Coordinates of C-alpha atoms in Angstrom, one line a residue:
X1 CA 0.0 0.0 0.0
X2 CA 1.5 3.3 -1.0
X3 CA 1.6 6.3 1.3
X4 CA -1.3 8.2 -0.4
X5 CA -3.6 5.2 -0.1
X6 CA -2.6 4.6 3.5
X7 CA -3.4 8.2 4.5
X8 CA -6.8 8.0 2.8
X9 CA -7.6 4.8 4.7
X10 CA -6.7 6.5 8.0
X11 CA -8.9 9.5 7.2
X12 CA -11.9 7.3 6.4
X13 CA -11.4 5.3 9.6
X14 CA -11.2 8.6 11.6
X15 CA -14.3 10.0 10.0
X16 CA -16.2 6.7 10.7
X17 CA -15.2 6.9 14.4
X18 CA -16.4 10.4 14.8
X19 CA -19.7 10.1 12.9
X20 CA -22.6 10.2 15.3
X21 CA -25.1 7.4 15.6
X22 CA -24.2 5.5 12.4
X23 CA -25.7 2.2 11.3
X24 CA -24.1 0.5 8.3
X25 CA -22.6 3.7 7.2
X26 CA -25.8 5.7 7.4
X27 CA -26.5 8.4 10.0
X28 CA -29.4 7.7 12.2
X29 CA -31.6 10.1 14.1
X30 CA -32.4 9.6 17.8
X31 CA -35.8 11.0 18.8
X32 CA -37.0 12.7 22.0
X33 CA -40.3 14.4 22.9
X34 CA -40.7 17.4 25.1
X35 CA -44.2 17.8 26.7
X36 CA -45.0 21.2 28.1
X37 CA -47.7 21.1 30.7
X38 CA -50.2 23.6 32.0
X39 CA -51.3 25.4 28.8
X40 CA -54.8 26.9 29.2
X41 CA -53.8 28.5 32.5
X42 CA -50.8 30.7 33.2
X43 CA -49.3 32.9 30.5
X44 CA -45.6 32.6 31.3
X45 CA -43.8 31.1 28.3
X46 CA -47.0 30.4 26.4
X47 CA -46.3 32.7 23.4
X48 CA -42.6 31.9 23.5
X49 CA -43.3 28.2 23.0
X50 CA -46.1 28.6 20.5
X51 CA -44.1 31.0 18.3
X52 CA -41.0 28.9 18.4
X53 CA -39.8 26.2 15.9
X54 CA -39.2 23.7 18.7
X55 CA -41.8 20.9 18.1
X56 CA -43.0 20.5 21.7
X57 CA -46.2 18.6 22.5
X58 CA -48.7 21.0 24.1
X59 CA -50.5 19.6 27.2
X60 CA -53.6 21.6 27.9
X61 CA -55.5 21.8 31.2
X62 CA -59.2 21.2 30.5
X63 CA -61.9 23.7 31.6
X64 CA -59.3 26.5 32.2
X65 CA -59.8 30.1 31.1
X66 CA -57.6 29.8 28.0
X67 CA -57.9 26.0 27.2
X68 CA -59.6 26.3 23.9
X69 CA -57.6 29.4 22.8
X70 CA -54.3 27.8 23.5
X71 CA -55.3 24.5 21.9
X72 CA -56.5 26.2 18.7
X73 CA -53.4 28.4 18.5
X74 CA -51.1 25.4 19.1
X75 CA -52.9 23.4 16.3
X76 CA -52.7 26.4 13.9
X77 CA -49.0 26.6 14.5
X78 CA -48.4 22.9 13.9
X79 CA -48.0 21.6 17.4
X80 CA -49.4 18.3 18.7
X81 CA -51.9 18.6 21.6
X82 CA -52.6 16.5 24.7
X83 CA -55.1 16.7 27.5
X84 CA -53.4 17.5 30.8
X85 CA -55.9 15.7 33.1
X86 CA -55.9 17.0 36.7
X87 CA -55.8 14.1 39.3
X88 CA -55.8 14.1 43.0
X89 CA -52.3 13.9 44.6
X90 CA -51.3 12.6 48.0
X91 CA -50.3 16.1 49.1
X92 CA -51.3 19.5 47.8
X93 CA -54.1 22.0 47.6
X94 CA -57.4 21.1 45.9
X95 CA -57.3 24.5 44.2
X96 CA -54.2 23.3 42.2
X97 CA -56.4 20.9 40.3
X98 CA -58.9 23.3 38.8
X99 CA -62.5 22.4 37.8
X100 CA -63.7 18.8 37.5
X101 CA -60.6 16.9 38.7
X102 CA -60.4 13.2 39.0
X103 CA -60.5 12.3 42.7
X104 CA -60.6 9.0 44.5
X105 CA -64.1 9.6 46.0
X106 CA -65.7 9.6 42.6
X107 CA -67.7 6.6 41.3
X108 CA -66.4 5.0 38.1
X109 CA -69.3 6.4 36.1
X110 CA -68.4 10.0 37.1
X111 CA -64.7 9.4 36.4
X112 CA -65.6 8.3 32.9
X113 CA -67.9 11.3 32.4
X114 CA -65.3 13.8 33.6
X115 CA -62.5 12.2 31.4
X116 CA -64.8 12.3 28.4
X117 CA -65.7 16.0 29.0
X118 CA -62.1 16.9 29.5
X119 CA -61.1 15.3 26.2
X120 CA -64.0 16.9 24.4
X121 CA -63.0 20.3 25.9
X122 CA -59.5 20.3 24.4
X123 CA -59.7 20.6 20.6
X124 CA -57.4 18.4 18.5
X125 CA -56.0 16.4 21.4
X126 CA -54.3 13.1 20.5
X127 CA -53.2 11.9 23.9
X128 CA -53.5 12.4 27.6
X129 CA -51.2 12.8 30.5
X130 CA -51.8 13.3 34.2
X131 CA -51.5 16.6 36.1
X132 CA -50.3 15.6 39.6
X133 CA -52.3 12.5 40.5
X134 CA -49.9 10.6 42.8
X135 CA -52.9 9.3 44.7
X136 CA -55.2 8.6 41.8
X137 CA -52.7 6.7 39.6
X138 CA -52.4 4.0 42.3
X139 CA -56.1 3.3 42.3
X140 CA -56.8 0.4 39.9
X141 CA -60.5 1.1 39.4
X142 CA -60.1 4.7 38.6
X143 CA -57.1 4.2 36.3
X144 CA -59.0 1.5 34.4
X145 CA -61.9 3.9 33.9
X146 CA -59.6 6.5 32.5
X147 CA -57.8 4.1 30.2
X148 CA -61.1 2.7 28.9
X149 CA -62.2 6.2 27.8
X150 CA -58.8 6.9 26.2
X151 CA -59.2 3.6 24.3
X152 CA -62.6 4.5 23.2
X153 CA -61.3 7.9 21.9
X154 CA -58.4 6.2 20.1
X155 CA -55.7 8.2 22.0
X156 CA -52.4 7.5 23.7
X157 CA -51.3 8.0 27.3
X158 CA -48.1 9.4 28.8
X159 CA -47.7 8.5 32.4
X160 CA -46.2 11.7 34.0
X161 CA -44.4 9.6 36.6
X162 CA -45.8 11.1 39.7
X163 CA -45.8 7.7 41.5
X164 CA -43.7 4.6 41.1
X165 CA -46.8 2.6 41.9
X166 CA -48.8 3.9 39.0
X167 CA -51.4 1.4 37.5
X168 CA -51.3 3.1 34.1
X169 CA -48.6 0.9 32.5
X170 CA -50.2 -2.5 33.3
X171 CA -53.8 -1.5 32.6
X172 CA -52.9 0.3 29.3
X173 CA -50.9 -2.8 28.2
X174 CA -53.9 -5.0 29.2
X175 CA -56.3 -2.9 27.1
X176 CA -53.9 -2.4 24.2
X177 CA -53.7 1.4 24.7
X178 CA -50.4 3.0 23.6
X179 CA -48.5 4.3 26.6
X180 CA -45.1 5.9 27.3
X181 CA -43.6 7.3 30.5
X182 CA -41.9 10.5 31.3
X183 CA -38.1 10.2 31.8
X184 CA -37.1 13.7 32.9
X185 CA -38.7 16.7 34.6
X186 CA -37.0 19.8 33.2
X187 CA -38.0 22.6 35.5
X188 CA -38.5 21.1 39.0
X189 CA -35.9 23.8 39.9
X190 CA -36.7 27.1 38.3
X191 CA -33.4 28.2 36.7
X192 CA -32.1 28.2 33.2
X193 CA -29.0 26.3 34.1
X194 CA -31.0 23.6 35.8
X195 CA -33.3 23.2 32.7
X196 CA -30.2 23.1 30.5
X197 CA -28.7 20.4 32.7
X198 CA -31.9 18.4 32.6
X199 CA -31.9 18.7 28.8
X200 CA -28.5 17.2 28.9
X201 CA -29.9 14.3 30.9
X202 CA -32.6 13.9 28.4
X203 CA -30.0 13.6 25.6
X204 CA -28.2 11.0 27.6
X205 CA -31.4 9.0 28.2
X206 CA -32.3 9.2 24.6
X207 CA -28.9 8.0 23.5
X208 CA -29.0 5.1 25.9
X209 CA -32.7 4.0 25.3
X210 CA -33.1 5.2 21.7
X211 CA -35.7 7.7 22.8
X212 CA -36.6 9.9 25.7
X213 CA -39.5 12.0 27.1
X214 CA -39.2 15.2 29.2
X215 CA -41.8 17.4 30.8
X216 CA -41.7 21.1 31.5
X217 CA -44.2 23.8 32.2
X218 CA -45.6 27.1 31.2
X219 CA -46.8 29.5 33.9
X220 CA -44.5 30.5 36.8
X221 CA -41.5 28.7 35.4
X222 CA -42.5 29.0 31.7
X223 CA -40.0 31.6 30.5
X224 CA -37.2 30.0 32.3
X225 CA -38.1 26.6 30.9
X226 CA -38.4 28.0 27.4
X227 CA -34.9 29.6 27.6
X228 CA -33.2 26.5 29.0
X229 CA -34.8 24.3 26.2
X230 CA -34.0 26.8 23.4
X231 CA -30.4 27.1 24.5
X232 CA -30.0 23.3 24.4
X233 CA -31.2 22.9 20.8
X234 CA -27.8 23.5 19.2
X235 CA -26.3 20.6 21.3
X236 CA -29.2 18.3 20.4
X237 CA -28.6 19.0 16.8
X238 CA -24.9 18.3 17.1
X239 CA -25.7 15.0 18.9
X240 CA -28.2 14.1 16.1
X241 CA -31.2 14.0 18.5
X242 CA -34.4 15.2 17.0
X243 CA -37.3 16.7 19.0
X244 CA -40.6 15.2 17.8
X245 CA -44.2 15.0 18.8
X246 CA -45.1 12.2 21.3
X247 CA -47.1 10.4 18.6
X248 CA -43.8 9.9 16.6
X249 CA -42.5 7.8 19.5
X250 CA -45.8 6.0 19.7
X251 CA -45.6 5.2 16.0
X252 CA -42.1 3.9 16.4
X253 CA -43.0 1.6 19.4
X254 CA -46.5 0.4 18.3
X255 CA -46.9 -1.0 14.8
X256 CA -50.3 -2.5 15.3
X257 CA -53.1 -2.1 17.9
X258 CA -55.4 -4.9 18.7

């Protein structure tokens, strides 16, 4: 092998080592979803997210003052929409749940009625995740009622991960309802640097698992959350991680539904 050919081979090997996420010589894209909760309520960060080119999934609180307006604007601007269903937590104020929450004292028939109304109150919703709900998600009867309505509406579920004892995964699997779970909370501490660090964790989870899901919020922490996410987009692009609507991850995981 002459020197010129040897140098070319070394260069090709070097490029192959550095190329991100390659399979059989072709670059692959890792996907992640970012759900932003609490649309319909507080204004902080709402317009920043809805006017951005970051394809977040918009989770809208039902029955809130701006629920319909935010859902309509999100749809108009090309964002996927979910119902952010309020559910009773183990600790917290009832006022945090808003109108018509899902609580453990409700009969199953009322749970189904409220879930149906919540879905119908949020235009264009494709999925549902829980707002709080650490108490409710551990109640098999109530969770089953919720999942049955979601199945009837041909939607997906994202378990927000407020309790490790959640019944959503097993019941959704039993009823053949598409379900994914949140991996990272972005703004549990309200600082841009924390959100950026959590975005880095999302990238690491996505690279390890093949996909990842993070949850942030509009409202009090909304502008901080938006800034931290937007500042992380360059790094995601460099790492070949694409932000996609949740349904893209569902489509990748579920090829047929019974």
